[in-house]
Structures are given as structure tokens and as C-alpha cells.
Coordinates of N, CA, C and O in Angstrom, one line a residue:
M687 N -13.7 31.1 12.5 CA -12.3 31.4 12.1 C -12.0 30.9 10.7 O -12.1 29.7 10.5
G688 N -11.6 31.7 9.8 CA -11.2 31.3 8.5 C -9.8 30.8 8.4 O -9.0 31.1 9.3
H689 N -9.4 30.2 7.3 CA -8.0 29.8 7.1 C -7.2 31.0 6.6 O -7.7 31.8 5.7
K690 N -6.0 31.1 7.0 CA -5.1 32.1 6.5 C -4.7 31.8 5.1 O -4.5 30.6 4.8
A691 N -4.5 32.8 4.3 CA -4.1 32.6 2.9 C -2.7 32.0 2.8 O -2.5 31.2 1.9
N692 N -1.9 32.3 3.8 CA -0.5 31.8 3.7 C -0.3 30.7 4.8 O 0.6 30.8 5.6
D693 N -1.1 29.7 4.8 CA -1.0 28.6 5.7 C 0.3 27.9 5.5 O 0.4 27.2 4.4
P694 N 1.3 27.9 6.4 CA 2.5 27.3 6.2 C 2.4 25.8 6.1 O 3.2 25.1 5.4
L695 N 1.4 25.2 6.7 CA 1.3 23.7 6.7 C 1.0 23.3 5.3 O 1.5 22.3 4.8
K696 N 0.2 24.0 4.5 CA -0.2 23.6 3.2 C 1.0 23.6 2.2 O 0.9 23.0 1.2
N697 N 2.1 24.2 2.6 CA 3.2 24.2 1.7 C 4.3 23.3 2.2 O 5.4 23.2 1.6
A698 N 4.1 22.7 3.4 CA 5.1 21.8 4.0 C 5.2 20.5 3.2 O 4.1 19.9 2.9
I699 N 6.4 20.1 2.8 CA 6.5 18.9 1.9 C 5.9 17.7 2.6 O 5.3 16.8 2.0
G700 N 6.1 17.5 3.9 CA 5.6 16.4 4.7 C 4.0 16.4 4.6 O 3.4 15.3 4.3
Y701 N 3.4 17.5 4.8 CA 2.0 17.6 4.7 C 1.5 17.3 3.3 O 0.5 16.5 3.1
L702 N 2.2 17.8 2.3 CA 1.8 17.5 0.9 C 1.9 16.0 0.6 O 1.0 15.5 -0.1
L703 N 2.9 15.4 1.0 CA 3.1 14.0 0.8 C 2.1 13.1 1.5 O 1.5 12.2 0.9
I704 N 1.8 13.4 2.7 CA 0.8 12.7 3.5 C -0.6 12.9 2.9 O -1.3 11.9 2.8
N705 N -0.9 14.1 2.6 CA -2.2 14.4 2.0 C -2.4 13.7 0.6 O -3.4 13.1 0.4
L706 N -1.3 13.7 -0.2 CA -1.4 13.0 -1.5 C -1.5 11.5 -1.3 O -2.3 10.8 -2.0
A707 N -0.8 10.9 -0.4 CA -0.8 9.5 -0.1 C -2.2 9.1 0.3 O -2.8 8.1 -0.1
W708 N -2.8 9.9 1.2 CA -4.2 9.6 1.7 C -5.2 9.7 0.5 O -6.0 8.8 0.3
Q709 N -5.0 10.7 -0.4 CA -5.9 10.8 -1.5 C -5.8 9.6 -2.5 O -6.8 9.1 -3.0
V710 N -4.6 9.2 -2.7 CA -4.3 8.1 -3.6 C -5.0 6.8 -3.0 O -5.6 6.0 -3.7
K711 N -4.7 6.6 -1.8 CA -5.3 5.4 -1.1 C -6.8 5.4 -1.1 O -7.4 4.4 -1.4
E712 N -7.4 6.6 -0.9 CA -8.8 6.7 -0.9 C -9.4 6.5 -2.3 O -10.4 5.9 -2.5
K713 N -8.7 7.0 -3.3 CA -9.2 6.9 -4.7 C -9.1 5.4 -5.1 O -10.1 4.9 -5.7
L714 N -8.1 4.7 -4.7 CA -8.0 3.3 -5.0 C -9.1 2.5 -4.3 O -9.8 1.6 -4.9
R715 N -9.4 2.8 -3.0 CA -10.4 2.1 -2.3 C -11.8 2.3 -3.0 O -12.6 1.4 -3.1
R716 N -12.0 3.6 -3.4 CA -13.3 3.9 -4.1 C -13.4 3.2 -5.4 O -14.5 2.7 -5.8
D717 N -12.3 3.2 -6.1 CA -12.3 2.5 -7.4 C -12.6 1.0 -7.2 O -13.4 0.4 -8.0
F718 N -12.1 0.4 -6.2 CA -12.4 -1.0 -5.9 C -13.9 -1.2 -5.6 O -14.6 -2.0 -6.0
A719 N -14.3 -0.3 -4.7 CA -15.7 -0.3 -4.2 C -16.7 -0.2 -5.4 O -17.7 -0.9 -5.4
N720 N -16.4 0.7 -6.3 CA -17.2 1.0 -7.5 C -17.4 -0.3 -8.3 O -18.3 -0.4 -9.1
Q721 N -16.4 -1.2 -8.2 CA -16.4 -2.4 -9.0 C -16.9 -3.6 -8.1 O -16.8 -4.8 -8.5
G722 N -17.4 -3.3 -6.9 CA -17.9 -4.3 -6.0 C -16.9 -5.0 -5.1 O -17.3 -6.1 -4.5
F723 N -15.7 -4.4 -4.9 CA -14.7 -5.1 -4.1 C -14.5 -4.2 -2.8 O -14.2 -3.1 -2.9
D724 N -14.7 -4.9 -1.7 CA -14.6 -4.3 -0.4 C -13.1 -4.5 0.1 O -12.8 -5.5 0.7
L725 N -12.2 -3.6 -0.4 CA -10.8 -3.8 -0.1 C -10.1 -2.4 0.1 O -10.3 -1.5 -0.7
S726 N -9.3 -2.4 1.1 CA -8.5 -1.1 1.3 C -7.2 -1.2 0.5 O -6.8 -2.3 0.1
S727 N -6.6 0.0 0.4 CA -5.3 0.0 -0.3 C -4.2 -0.8 0.5 O -3.3 -1.4 -0.1
D728 N -4.3 -0.8 1.8 CA -3.4 -1.6 2.6 C -3.6 -3.1 2.4 O -2.6 -3.9 2.3
Q729 N -4.8 -3.5 2.2 CA -5.1 -4.9 1.9 C -4.6 -5.3 0.5 O -4.0 -6.3 0.3
F730 N -4.8 -4.3 -0.4 CA -4.2 -4.5 -1.8 C -2.7 -4.7 -1.8 O -2.2 -5.5 -2.5
A731 N -2.0 -3.8 -1.0 CA -0.6 -3.9 -0.9 C -0.2 -5.3 -0.4 O 0.8 -5.9 -0.9
V732 N -0.9 -5.9 0.6 CA -0.6 -7.2 1.0 C -0.8 -8.2 -0.1 O 0.1 -9.1 -0.3
L733 N -1.9 -8.1 -0.8 CA -2.2 -9.0 -1.9 C -1.1 -9.0 -3.0 O -0.6 -10.0 -3.4
I734 N -0.6 -7.7 -3.3 CA 0.4 -7.6 -4.3 C 1.7 -8.4 -3.9 O 2.3 -9.1 -4.7
R735 N 2.1 -8.2 -2.7 CA 3.3 -8.9 -2.2 C 3.1 -10.4 -2.2 O 4.0 -11.2 -2.5
L736 N 1.9 -10.9 -1.8 CA 1.6 -12.3 -1.8 C 1.5 -12.9 -3.2 O 1.8 -14.1 -3.4
W737 N 0.9 -12.1 -4.1 CA 0.9 -12.6 -5.5 C 2.3 -12.8 -6.0 O 2.5 -13.7 -6.8
A738 N 3.2 -12.0 -5.6 CA 4.6 -12.1 -6.1 C 5.3 -13.2 -5.4 O 6.2 -13.9 -6.0
Q739 N 5.0 -13.4 -4.1 CA 5.7 -14.4 -3.3 C 4.8 -14.9 -2.2 O 4.8 -14.4 -1.0
N740 N 4.0 -15.9 -2.5 CA 3.0 -16.4 -1.5 C 3.8 -17.1 -0.4 O 4.9 -17.7 -0.6
G741 N 3.2 -17.1 0.8 CA 3.8 -17.8 2.0 C 4.9 -17.0 2.7 O 5.6 -17.6 3.5
L742 N 4.9 -15.7 2.6 CA 5.8 -14.8 3.4 C 5.4 -14.9 4.8 O 4.3 -15.1 5.2
T743 N 6.4 -14.8 5.7 CA 6.1 -14.7 7.1 C 5.5 -13.3 7.4 O 5.7 -12.4 6.6
Q744 N 4.9 -13.1 8.6 CA 4.3 -11.8 8.9 C 5.4 -10.8 9.0 O 5.2 -9.6 8.6
S745 N 6.6 -11.2 9.5 CA 7.7 -10.2 9.6 C 8.2 -9.8 8.2 O 8.4 -8.6 8.0
E746 N 8.3 -10.7 7.3 CA 8.7 -10.4 5.9 C 7.6 -9.5 5.2 O 8.0 -8.5 4.6
L747 N 6.4 -9.8 5.5 CA 5.3 -9.0 4.9 C 5.2 -7.6 5.5 O 5.0 -6.7 4.8
S748 N 5.5 -7.5 6.8 CA 5.6 -6.2 7.4 C 6.6 -5.3 6.8 O 6.4 -4.2 6.5
E749 N 7.8 -5.9 6.6 CA 8.9 -5.2 5.9 C 8.5 -4.8 4.5 O 8.8 -3.6 4.1
K750 N 8.0 -5.7 3.7 CA 7.7 -5.5 2.3 C 6.6 -4.5 2.1 O 6.5 -3.9 1.0
T751 N 5.7 -4.4 3.0 CA 4.5 -3.5 2.9 C 4.7 -2.2 3.7 O 3.8 -1.3 3.6
C752 N 5.8 -2.1 4.4 CA 6.1 -0.9 5.2 C 5.0 -0.7 6.2 O 4.6 0.5 6.5
K753 N 4.5 -1.8 6.8 CA 3.4 -1.7 7.9 C 4.0 -2.2 9.1 O 4.7 -3.3 9.1
N754 N 3.8 -1.5 10.3 CA 4.3 -2.1 11.5 C 3.5 -3.3 11.9 O 2.4 -3.6 11.3
K755 N 4.0 -4.1 12.7 CA 3.5 -5.5 13.0 C 2.0 -5.4 13.5 O 1.2 -6.2 13.2
S756 N 1.7 -4.4 14.4 CA 0.3 -4.4 14.9 C -0.6 -3.9 13.8 O -1.7 -4.5 13.7
N757 N -0.3 -3.0 12.9 CA -1.1 -2.6 11.8 C -1.3 -3.8 10.9 O -2.4 -4.1 10.4
L758 N -0.2 -4.5 10.6 CA -0.3 -5.7 9.7 C -1.2 -6.7 10.3 O -2.0 -7.3 9.5
T759 N -1.1 -7.0 11.6 CA -2.0 -8.0 12.2 C -3.4 -7.6 12.0 O -4.3 -8.5 11.7
R760 N -3.8 -6.3 12.2 CA -5.2 -5.9 12.0 C -5.6 -6.1 10.5 O -6.7 -6.6 10.3
I761 N -4.7 -5.7 9.6 CA -5.0 -5.9 8.2 C -5.2 -7.4 7.8 O -6.2 -7.7 7.2
L762 N -4.4 -8.2 8.4 CA -4.5 -9.7 8.1 C -5.7 -10.3 8.7 O -6.4 -11.1 8.1
D763 N -6.1 -9.8 9.9 CA -7.3 -10.3 10.6 C -8.5 -10.0 9.7 O -9.4 -10.9 9.5
S764 N -8.6 -8.8 9.1 CA -9.7 -8.4 8.2 C -9.7 -9.3 6.9 O -10.7 -9.7 6.5
M765 N -8.5 -9.5 6.4 CA -8.4 -10.3 5.2 C -8.7 -11.7 5.4 O -9.3 -12.4 4.5
E766 N -8.4 -12.2 6.6 CA -8.7 -13.6 6.9 C -10.2 -13.8 7.0 O -10.8 -14.7 6.5
K767 N -10.9 -12.8 7.6 CA -12.4 -12.8 7.7 C -13.0 -12.8 6.4 O -14.1 -13.4 6.2
K768 N -12.4 -12.1 5.4 CA -12.9 -12.0 4.1 C -12.6 -13.3 3.2 O -13.0 -13.4 2.1
G769 N -11.8 -14.2 3.8 CA -11.4 -15.4 3.1 C -10.3 -15.2 2.0 O -10.2 -16.0 1.1
L770 N -9.5 -14.1 2.2 CA -8.4 -13.8 1.2 C -7.1 -14.5 1.5 O -6.3 -14.8 0.6
V771 N -6.8 -14.6 2.8 CA -5.5 -15.2 3.3 C -5.8 -16.1 4.4 O -6.8 -16.1 5.1
S772 N -4.8 -16.9 4.7 CA -4.8 -17.8 5.9 C -3.4 -17.8 6.5 O -2.4 -17.6 5.8
R773 N -3.4 -18.0 7.8 CA -2.1 -18.0 8.5 C -1.8 -19.5 8.8 O -2.6 -20.3 9.3
K774 N -0.6 -19.9 8.4 CA -0.1 -21.3 8.5 C 1.1 -21.2 9.4 O 1.9 -20.3 9.3
P775 N 1.3 -22.2 10.3 CA 2.5 -22.3 11.1 C 3.7 -22.3 10.3 O 3.7 -23.0 9.2
N776 N 4.7 -21.5 10.6 CA 6.0 -21.5 9.9 C 6.8 -22.8 10.2 O 7.1 -23.0 11.4
P777 N 7.1 -23.6 9.3 CA 7.8 -24.8 9.5 C 9.2 -24.6 10.1 O 9.8 -25.5 10.7
N778 N 9.7 -23.4 9.8 CA 11.1 -23.1 10.2 C 11.2 -22.4 11.6 O 12.3 -22.2 12.1
D779 N 10.0 -21.9 12.1 CA 10.0 -21.2 13.3 C 8.6 -21.3 13.9 O 7.7 -20.6 13.5
R780 N 8.5 -22.1 15.0 CA 7.2 -22.3 15.6 C 6.5 -21.0 16.2 O 5.4 -21.0 16.4
R781 N 7.3 -20.0 16.3 CA 6.8 -18.7 16.9 C 6.2 -17.8 15.9 O 5.6 -16.8 16.2
S782 N 6.3 -18.1 14.6 CA 5.8 -17.3 13.6 C 4.8 -18.0 12.6 O 4.8 -19.2 12.6
F783 N 4.2 -17.2 11.8 CA 3.2 -17.8 10.8 C 3.6 -17.3 9.4 O 4.2 -16.2 9.2
C784 N 3.3 -18.2 8.4 CA 3.4 -17.8 7.0 C 2.0 -17.4 6.6 O 1.0 -18.0 7.0
I785 N 1.9 -16.4 5.8 CA 0.7 -15.9 5.2 C 0.5 -16.4 3.8 O 1.4 -16.2 3.0
E786 N -0.6 -17.2 3.6 CA -0.8 -17.8 2.3 C -2.1 -17.3 1.7 O -3.1 -17.1 2.5
L787 N -2.1 -17.1 0.4 CA -3.4 -16.7 -0.2 C -4.3 -17.9 -0.3 O -3.9 -19.0 -0.5
T788 N -5.6 -17.6 -0.1 CA -6.6 -18.6 -0.4 C -6.9 -18.6 -1.9 O -6.3 -17.7 -2.6
E789 N -7.7 -19.5 -2.4 CA -8.0 -19.5 -3.8 C -8.7 -18.2 -4.2 O -8.4 -17.6 -5.2
T790 N -9.6 -17.7 -3.3 CA -10.3 -16.4 -3.5 C -9.3 -15.3 -3.6 O -9.4 -14.4 -4.5
G791 N -8.3 -15.2 -2.7 CA -7.2 -14.2 -2.7 C -6.4 -14.2 -4.0 O -6.1 -13.2 -4.6
S792 N -6.1 -15.5 -4.4 CA -5.3 -15.6 -5.7 C -6.1 -15.2 -6.9 O -5.6 -14.5 -7.8
D793 N -7.4 -15.5 -6.9 CA -8.2 -15.2 -8.1 C -8.5 -13.7 -8.2 O -8.8 -13.2 -9.3
L794 N -8.3 -12.9 -7.2 CA -8.5 -11.5 -7.3 C -7.5 -10.7 -8.1 O -7.7 -9.6 -8.6
E795 N -6.3 -11.3 -8.3 CA -5.3 -10.7 -9.1 C -5.8 -10.2 -10.4 O -5.6 -9.0 -10.8
K796 N -6.4 -11.1 -11.2 CA -6.8 -10.7 -12.5 C -7.9 -9.7 -12.6 O -8.2 -9.1 -13.6
K797 N -8.6 -9.6 -11.4 CA -9.7 -8.6 -11.3 C -9.3 -7.2 -10.8 O -9.8 -6.2 -11.2
L798 N -8.3 -7.2 -9.9 CA -7.9 -6.0 -9.2 C -6.8 -5.2 -10.0 O -6.8 -4.0 -9.9
I799 N -5.9 -5.9 -10.6 CA -4.8 -5.2 -11.3 C -5.3 -4.3 -12.3 O -4.9 -3.1 -12.4
P800 N -6.3 -4.6 -13.2 CA -6.8 -3.7 -14.1 C -7.5 -2.4 -13.5 O -7.3 -1.3 -14.0
I801 N -8.1 -2.6 -12.3 CA -8.7 -1.5 -11.6 C -7.6 -0.6 -11.1 O -7.6 0.7 -11.3
A802 N -6.6 -1.2 -10.5 CA -5.4 -0.4 -10.0 C -4.7 0.3 -11.1 O -4.2 1.4 -11.0
S803 N -4.6 -0.3 -12.3 CA -4.0 0.3 -13.4 C -4.7 1.6 -13.9 O -4.1 2.6 -14.2
K804 N -6.0 1.5 -13.9 CA -6.9 2.7 -14.2 C -6.7 3.8 -13.2 O -6.7 5.0 -13.5
T805 N -6.6 3.4 -11.9 CA -6.3 4.4 -10.9 C -4.9 5.1 -11.1 O -4.8 6.3 -11.0
H806 N -4.0 4.3 -11.5 CA -2.6 4.8 -11.8 C -2.7 5.8 -13.0 O -2.1 6.9 -13.0
E807 N -3.5 5.4 -14.0 CA -3.7 6.2 -15.2 C -4.3 7.6 -14.9 O -4.0 8.6 -15.4
A808 N -5.3 7.5 -13.9 CA -6.0 8.7 -13.5 C -5.0 9.7 -12.8 O -5.0 10.9 -12.9
L809 N -4.1 9.1 -12.0 CA -3.2 9.8 -11.2 C -2.1 10.5 -12.1 O -1.8 11.7 -11.9
F810 N -1.7 9.8 -13.1 CA -0.6 10.3 -14.0 C -1.1 10.7 -15.4 O -0.3 10.9 -16.3
G811 N -2.4 10.8 -15.5 CA -3.0 11.1 -16.8 C -2.4 12.3 -17.6 O -2.3 12.2 -18.8
N812 N -2.0 13.4 -16.9 CA -1.5 14.5 -17.6 C 0.0 14.7 -17.4 O 0.6 15.7 -17.6
F813 N 0.7 13.6 -17.0 CA 2.1 13.5 -16.9 C 2.7 12.9 -18.2 O 2.2 12.0 -18.7
S814 N 3.8 13.5 -18.6 CA 4.6 12.8 -19.7 C 5.3 11.6 -19.0 O 5.4 11.6 -17.7
S815 N 5.8 10.7 -19.8 CA 6.5 9.5 -19.2 C 7.8 10.1 -18.5 O 8.2 9.5 -17.5
E816 N 8.4 11.1 -19.0 CA 9.6 11.7 -18.4 C 9.2 12.4 -17.1 O 10.0 12.2 -16.1
E817 N 8.1 13.0 -17.0 CA 7.7 13.6 -15.7 C 7.4 12.6 -14.6 O 7.8 12.7 -13.5
E818 N 6.8 11.5 -15.0 CA 6.6 10.4 -14.1 C 7.9 9.8 -13.6 O 8.1 9.6 -12.4
K819 N 8.8 9.6 -14.5 CA 10.2 9.1 -14.2 C 10.9 10.1 -13.3 O 11.5 9.7 -12.3
Q820 N 10.8 11.4 -13.5 CA 11.4 12.4 -12.6 C 10.8 12.4 -11.2 O 11.5 12.4 -10.2
L821 N 9.5 12.2 -11.2 CA 8.8 12.2 -9.9 C 9.3 11.0 -9.1 O 9.6 11.1 -7.9
R822 N 9.4 9.8 -9.7 CA 9.8 8.6 -9.1 C 11.3 8.8 -8.6 O 11.6 8.4 -7.5
S823 N 12.1 9.5 -9.4 CA 13.5 9.7 -9.0 C 13.5 10.6 -7.7 O 14.3 10.4 -6.8
V824 N 12.8 11.7 -7.7 CA 12.8 12.6 -6.6 C 12.3 11.9 -5.3 O 12.9 12.1 -4.3
L825 N 11.2 11.2 -5.5 CA 10.7 10.5 -4.3 C 11.7 9.4 -3.8 O 11.8 9.3 -2.6
G826 N 12.4 8.8 -4.7 CA 13.4 7.8 -4.3 C 14.5 8.5 -3.6 O 15.1 8.0 -2.6
K827 N 14.9 9.7 -4.0 CA 16.0 10.5 -3.3 C 15.5 10.9 -1.9 O 16.3 10.8 -0.9
L828 N 14.3 11.3 -1.8 CA 13.7 11.7 -0.4 C 13.8 10.4 0.5 O 14.2 10.5 1.6
E829 N 13.3 9.3 0.0 CA 13.3 8.1 0.8 C 14.8 7.7 1.2 O 15.0 7.3 2.3
K830 N 15.7 7.8 0.2 CA 17.1 7.4 0.5 C 17.7 8.4 1.6 O 18.4 7.9 2.4
N831 N 17.3 9.6 1.5 CA 17.8 10.6 2.5 C 17.4 10.2 3.9 O 18.2 10.3 4.8
L832 N 16.1 9.8 4.0 CA 15.6 9.4 5.3 C 16.2 8.1 5.8 O 16.7 8.0 6.9
S833 N 16.3 7.1 4.9 CA 16.8 5.8 5.3 C 18.3 5.9 5.6 O 18.8 5.2 6.5
S834 N 19.1 6.7 4.9 CA 20.5 6.7 5.1 C 20.9 7.5 6.4 O 21.9 7.3 6.9
R835 N 19.9 8.2 6.9 CA 20.2 9.0 8.1 C 19.4 8.4 9.3 O 19.2 9.1 10.3
G836 N 18.9 7.2 9.1 CA 18.1 6.5 10.2 C 16.8 7.2 10.5 O 16.4 7.1 11.6
G837 N 16.3 8.0 9.6 CA 15.0 8.7 9.8 C 15.2 10.0 10.5 O 14.3 10.7 10.9
D838 N 16.5 10.4 10.8 CA 16.7 11.7 11.5 C 16.8 12.9 10.6 O 17.1 14.0 11.1
A839 N 16.5 12.7 9.3 CA 16.7 13.8 8.4 C 15.7 14.9 8.6 O 15.9 16.1 8.3
L840 N 14.6 14.6 9.2 CA 13.6 15.7 9.5 C 14.0 16.3 10.8 O 13.6 17.3 11.2

């Protein structure tokens, strides 16, 4: 069975956004791998947040990376095995942990940011700065529409 020329899914904004997000995440993973780094885009997102504010709790990190707690736990387990982060008891709440960068995790910032910047350049290479600004604005409006309606906009 062949694909229909007028496949409605291919034009659905949700499909387009999910497909694009997957492609961007995969491109970033490949770019890291090509430079010798075994790192997913989800792990990179965690590193970015911890480079900005080391010692976040898992709940804070979950919110800041838009990852649910079970997915974040899986990501952190993998990062811990790689020696990038460690979990420390939260001094303010014995039921939670603070996530701290190891020296290895901290040192990756100066190596990974240039790779991610090149990935960004590849993504927006044929965009004017105004087009990139407009895209960010439109995506921000879409996100605001969903969050202001409690996710019921769809």
C-alpha cells in the first residue's frame, strides 16, 4: 500500500511539530556523537539547566526541562552512570535529592556548547534573524495558548 498524496497527518501542525522536534533532537545527538560524545538531547537539556543553576532538586529540574519525573529519573540514572551528575540528599527535604554536576559534567560545557551552536546554525542557516524571531514568537504563542487553557486547547 502506498501513501496517499493528500495525507492529512503530514499537514497536521501537531505532527509537523513532533516530527521537527524529533529531527532536531536526533541531529544534536548525531553532532555530539560525531565529536565523540555519547549524549542525548535530553541529557544535554539537563546539563544546560545545571550549568545555569547547579544543585537543583529533581522536581525543579523536571519542571525546567519539561520532563516528567519518571523520564527524568531514567535520564539522571544514565547521566550518573556516565559520571556527569550525582544525587545528593536535599538538606531542606529528606524526601528529595539535589542534582549536582560532577567535575566531568561541568567540564563538558566548554566542549558541548560550540557543537550545539553549530547545530543551531544548521537549523536556522537559511533564516534571516527576523524570520527566526518570528518563528520564536509564533511558537511562544502556541505554547501560551496551551498553558493558558490548561492543555485543553487541542
